PDB file of C-alpha atoms and ligand atoms in Angstrom:
ATOM      1  CA  MET A  13       0.000   0.000   0.000  1.00 86.00           C
ATOM      2  CA  SER A  14       1.449   3.413  -0.972  1.00 93.00           C
ATOM      3  CA  ILE A  15       1.905   6.274   1.470  1.00 96.00           C
ATOM      4  CA  PHE A  16      -0.904   8.161  -0.294  1.00 97.00           C
ATOM      5  CA  SER A  17      -3.341   5.234   0.130  1.00 96.00           C
ATOM      6  CA  LYS A  18      -2.593   5.333   3.859  1.00 96.00           C
ATOM      7  CA  MET A  19      -3.456   9.065   3.893  1.00 96.00           C
ATOM      8  CA  ILE A  20      -6.762   8.377   2.127  1.00 96.00           C
ATOM      9  CA  ASP A  21      -7.575   5.644   4.667  1.00 95.00           C
ATOM     10  CA  GLY A  22      -6.618   7.971   7.537  1.00 94.00           C
ATOM     11  CA  GLU A  23      -3.851   5.630   8.706  1.00 96.00           C
ATOM     12  CA  ILE A  24      -1.370   8.500   8.511  1.00 95.00           C
ATOM     13  CA  SER A  25      -2.116  12.204   8.681  1.00 96.00           C
ATOM     14  CA  CYS A  26      -1.560  14.837   6.030  1.00 96.00           C
ATOM     15  CA  ASN A  27      -1.768  18.617   5.941  1.00 97.00           C
ATOM     16  CA  LYS A  28      -5.087  18.718   4.091  1.00 98.00           C
ATOM     17  CA  VAL A  29      -6.129  21.623   1.851  1.00 98.00           C
ATOM     18  CA  MET A  30      -9.338  20.314   0.280  1.00 98.00           C
ATOM     19  CA  GLU A  31     -11.241  17.036   0.018  1.00 98.00           C
ATOM     20  CA  ASN A  32     -14.392  15.648  -1.561  1.00 98.00           C
ATOM     21  CA  ASP A  33     -15.722  12.114  -2.075  1.00 98.00           C
ATOM     22  CA  ASP A  34     -13.318  11.420  -4.925  1.00 98.00           C
ATOM     23  CA  PHE A  35     -10.174  13.555  -4.457  1.00 98.00           C
ATOM     24  CA  LEU A  36      -7.784  14.831  -1.797  1.00 98.00           C
ATOM     25  CA  ALA A  37      -5.363  17.803  -1.853  1.00 98.00           C
ATOM     26  CA  PHE A  38      -2.606  18.240   0.734  1.00 98.00           C
ATOM     27  CA  HIS A  39       0.742  20.009   1.199  1.00 98.00           C
ATOM     28  CA  ASP A  40       3.853  18.226  -0.086  1.00 98.00           C
ATOM     29  CA  ILE A  41       6.188  17.266   2.767  1.00 97.00           C
ATOM     30  CA  ASN A  42       9.211  18.511   0.772  1.00 97.00           C
ATOM     31  CA  PRO A  43       7.968  21.650  -1.036  1.00 98.00           C
ATOM     32  CA  LYS A  44       9.725  22.759  -4.211  1.00 96.00           C
ATOM     33  CA  ALA A  45       7.891  26.116  -4.336  1.00 97.00           C
ATOM     34  CA  PRO A  46       6.312  28.426  -1.720  1.00 98.00           C
ATOM     35  CA  ILE A  47       3.046  26.607  -2.416  1.00 98.00           C
ATOM     36  CA  HIS A  48       3.382  22.914  -3.317  1.00 98.00           C
ATOM     37  CA  ILE A  49       0.199  20.869  -3.156  1.00 98.00           C
ATOM     38  CA  LEU A  50      -0.329  17.241  -4.133  1.00 98.00           C
ATOM     39  CA  ILE A  51      -3.697  16.329  -5.648  1.00 98.00           C
ATOM     40  CA  ILE A  52      -4.735  12.676  -5.736  1.00 98.00           C
ATOM     41  CA  PRO A  53      -7.753  10.539  -6.625  1.00 98.00           C
ATOM     42  CA  LYS A  54      -9.060   8.375  -3.782  1.00 98.00           C
ATOM     43  CA  ILE A  55      -9.324   5.326  -6.011  1.00 98.00           C
ATOM     44  CA  LYS A  56      -6.091   3.442  -6.663  1.00 97.00           C
ATOM     45  CA  ILE A  57      -4.628   4.519 -10.003  1.00 98.00           C
ATOM     46  CA  LYS A  58      -0.913   4.025 -10.621  1.00 98.00           C
ATOM     47  CA  ASN A  59      -0.216   7.054 -12.769  1.00 98.00           C
ATOM     48  CA  PHE A  60      -1.376   9.303 -15.607  1.00 98.00           C
ATOM     49  CA  GLN A  61      -0.884   6.536 -18.168  1.00 98.00           C
ATOM     50  CA  GLU A  62      -3.625   4.517 -16.442  1.00 98.00           C
ATOM     51  CA  VAL A  63      -6.173   7.213 -15.582  1.00 98.00           C
ATOM     52  CA  SER A  64      -9.536   7.385 -17.355  1.00 98.00           C
ATOM     53  CA  PRO A  65     -10.880  10.537 -19.034  1.00 98.00           C
ATOM     54  CA  LYS A  66     -13.821  10.420 -16.578  1.00 98.00           C
ATOM     55  CA  THR A  67     -11.546  10.579 -13.536  1.00 98.00           C
ATOM     56  CA  MET A  68      -9.472  13.305 -15.213  1.00 98.00           C
ATOM     57  CA  ALA A  69     -12.615  15.381 -15.747  1.00 98.00           C
ATOM     58  CA  GLY A  70     -13.330  15.312 -12.005  1.00 98.00           C
ATOM     59  CA  LEU A  71      -9.688  15.875 -11.158  1.00 98.00           C
ATOM     60  CA  THR A  72      -9.556  18.915 -13.432  1.00 98.00           C
ATOM     61  CA  SER A  73     -12.525  20.555 -11.755  1.00 98.00           C
ATOM     62  CA  PHE A  74     -11.184  19.728  -8.266  1.00 98.00           C
ATOM     63  CA  THR A  75      -7.727  21.104  -9.127  1.00 98.00           C
ATOM     64  CA  GLN A  76      -9.226  24.364 -10.378  1.00 98.00           C
ATOM     65  CA  LYS A  77     -11.073  24.736  -7.053  1.00 98.00           C
ATOM     66  CA  VAL A  78      -7.872  24.110  -5.076  1.00 98.00           C
ATOM     67  CA  ALA A  79      -6.017  26.707  -7.172  1.00 98.00           C
ATOM     68  CA  THR A  80      -8.798  29.231  -6.576  1.00 98.00           C
ATOM     69  CA  LEU A  81      -8.887  28.537  -2.826  1.00 98.00           C
ATOM     70  CA  LEU A  82      -5.164  29.319  -2.627  1.00 98.00           C
ATOM     71  CA  GLY A  83      -5.392  32.407  -4.872  1.00 98.00           C
ATOM     72  CA  LEU A  84      -3.301  30.754  -7.567  1.00 98.00           C
ATOM     73  CA  ASP A  85      -6.016  31.258 -10.170  1.00 98.00           C
ATOM     74  CA  LYS A  86      -4.978  34.939 -10.165  1.00 98.00           C
ATOM     75  CA  SER A  87      -1.198  34.682  -9.717  1.00 98.00           C
ATOM     76  CA  GLY A  88      -0.651  31.580 -11.852  1.00 98.00           C
ATOM     77  CA  TYR A  89       0.718  28.123 -11.187  1.00 98.00           C
ATOM     78  CA  ARG A  90       2.335  25.040 -12.646  1.00 97.00           C
ATOM     79  CA  LEU A  91       0.724  21.594 -12.740  1.00 98.00           C
ATOM     80  CA  ILE A  92       2.966  18.543 -13.140  1.00 98.00           C
ATOM     81  CA  THR A  93       2.580  14.803 -13.034  1.00 98.00           C
ATOM     82  CA  ASN A  94       5.608  12.533 -13.045  1.00 98.00           C
ATOM     83  CA  ASN A  95       4.877   9.320 -14.919  1.00 98.00           C
ATOM     84  CA  GLY A  96       7.015   6.206 -14.488  1.00 98.00           C
ATOM     85  CA  SER A  97      10.752   5.761 -14.125  1.00 97.00           C
ATOM     86  CA  ASP A  98      12.097   8.333 -16.587  1.00 96.00           C
ATOM     87  CA  GLY A  99       9.451  10.800 -15.418  1.00 97.00           C
ATOM     88  CA  GLY A 100      10.824  10.562 -11.882  1.00 97.00           C
ATOM     89  CA  GLN A 101       7.684   9.119 -10.289  1.00 98.00           C
ATOM     90  CA  GLU A 102       8.458   7.983  -6.739  1.00 98.00           C
ATOM     91  CA  VAL A 103       5.003   7.321  -5.310  1.00 98.00           C
ATOM     92  CA  MET A 104       2.984   4.849  -7.406  1.00 98.00           C
ATOM     93  CA  HIS A 105      -0.396   6.488  -6.837  1.00 98.00           C
ATOM     94  CA  LEU A 106      -1.451   9.114  -9.395  1.00 98.00           C
ATOM     95  CA  HIS A 107      -0.743  12.623  -8.153  1.00 98.00           C
ATOM     96  CA  PHE A 108      -0.465  16.076  -9.619  1.00 98.00           C
ATOM     97  CA  HIS A 109       1.953  18.640  -8.209  1.00 98.00           C
ATOM     98  CA  LEU A 110       0.347  22.104  -8.013  1.00 98.00           C
ATOM     99  CA  LEU A 111       3.182  24.622  -7.650  1.00 98.00           C
ATOM    100  CA  GLY A 112       2.947  28.368  -7.166  1.00 98.00           C
ATOM    101  CA  GLY A 113       3.493  31.339  -4.906  1.00 98.00           C
ATOM    102  CA  ALA A 114       6.496  32.632  -6.874  1.00 97.00           C
ATOM    103  CA  LYS A 115       7.700  33.081 -10.444  1.00 96.00           C
ATOM    104  CA  LEU A 116       8.850  29.567 -11.228  1.00 95.00           C
ATOM    105  CA  SER A 117      11.915  28.885 -13.321  1.00 91.00           C
ATOM    106  CA  TRP A 118      11.759  26.254 -16.037  1.00 85.00           C
ATOM    107  CA  GLY A 119      15.344  25.035 -16.502  1.00 71.00           C
ATOM    108  CA  HIS A 120      15.463  23.163 -13.187  1.00 54.00           C
ATOM    109  CA  LEU A 121      12.966  20.649 -14.523  1.00 56.00           C
ATOM    110  CA  SER A 122      15.619  18.846 -16.556  1.00 58.00           C
ATOM    111  CA  ASP A 123      18.827  17.258 -15.276  1.00 60.00           C
ATOM    112  CA  SER A 124      19.996  16.844 -18.857  1.00 60.00           C
ATOM    113  CA  ASN A 125      20.954  19.272 -21.578  1.00 62.00           C
ATOM    114  CA  SER A 126      17.901  19.328 -23.826  1.00 58.00           C
ATOM    115  CA  LYS A 127      20.080  20.280 -26.807  1.00 62.00           C
ATOM    116  CA  ASN A 128      21.369  16.697 -26.731  1.00 59.00           C
ATOM    117  CA  PHE A 129      17.914  15.445 -27.647  1.00 56.00           C
ATOM    118  CA  ILE A 130      17.004  17.783 -30.515  1.00 50.00           C
TER     119      ILE A 130
HETATM  120  P1  5GP B 222       6.774  12.018  -7.337  1.00 84.77           P
HETATM  121  O1  5GP B 222       8.280  12.082  -7.375  1.00 84.77           O
HETATM  122  O2  5GP B 222       6.283  10.607  -7.158  1.00 84.77           O
HETATM  123  O3  5GP B 222       6.122  12.741  -8.480  1.00 84.77           O
HETATM  124  O4  5GP B 222       6.350  12.870  -6.080  1.00 84.77           O
HETATM  125  C1  5GP B 222       6.118  12.333  -4.822  1.00 84.77           C
HETATM  126  C2  5GP B 222       5.958  13.495  -3.882  1.00 84.77           C
HETATM  127  O5  5GP B 222       5.425  13.015  -2.673  1.00 84.77           O
HETATM  128  C3  5GP B 222       7.270  14.214  -3.547  1.00 84.77           C
HETATM  129  O6  5GP B 222       7.195  15.587  -3.906  1.00 84.77           O
HETATM  130  C4  5GP B 222       7.408  14.014  -2.042  1.00 84.77           C
HETATM  131  O7  5GP B 222       7.958  15.140  -1.391  1.00 84.77           O
HETATM  132  C5  5GP B 222       5.975  13.747  -1.613  1.00 84.77           C
HETATM  133  N1  5GP B 222       5.854  12.916  -0.429  1.00 84.77           N
HETATM  134  C6  5GP B 222       6.470  11.718  -0.201  1.00 84.77           C
HETATM  135  N2  5GP B 222       6.115  11.235   1.005  1.00 84.77           N
HETATM  136  C7  5GP B 222       5.246  12.131   1.538  1.00 84.77           C
HETATM  137  C8  5GP B 222       4.535  12.173   2.780  1.00 84.77           C
HETATM  138  O8  5GP B 222       4.619  11.293   3.636  1.00 84.77           O
HETATM  139  N3  5GP B 222       3.737  13.246   2.997  1.00 84.77           N
HETATM  140  C9  5GP B 222       3.606  14.248   2.077  1.00 84.77           C
HETATM  141  N4  5GP B 222       2.790  15.254   2.380  1.00 84.77           N
HETATM  142  N5  5GP B 222       4.267  14.237   0.894  1.00 84.77           N
HETATM  143  C10 5GP B 222       5.077  13.191   0.630  1.00 84.77           C
END
């Protein structure tokens, strides 16, 4: 069972931001921006590659509400999902990183020189 499943089941606590029957948003334990929220579905889905359009529709609406609650709808934000090994996914339960609260740089997202891949 992943750490996020344990949060959904209430076995371990999280710093909750918003919740409904289907989704949960909470603060990342190791924030990479002034605001760093993780948004997850309550049903077990490994990653973006396995999520259905129906779940994504609900997740989209929920994420927009979280962004608005935190004022990020006005200031802007970045939404990321890491998928699989090369994507750097560490927790095998679908999650989106909602990052904001500052002007975010872009270069730090890659450990490699992108020119090598063009
Ligand atoms: P990934 O690399 O899988 O896309 O991201 C996993 C995220 O989960 C990381 O940003 C990491 O800081 C966060 N994380 C891992 N364990 C915990 C935890 O126990 N509590 C919280 N709130 N975040 C966690």
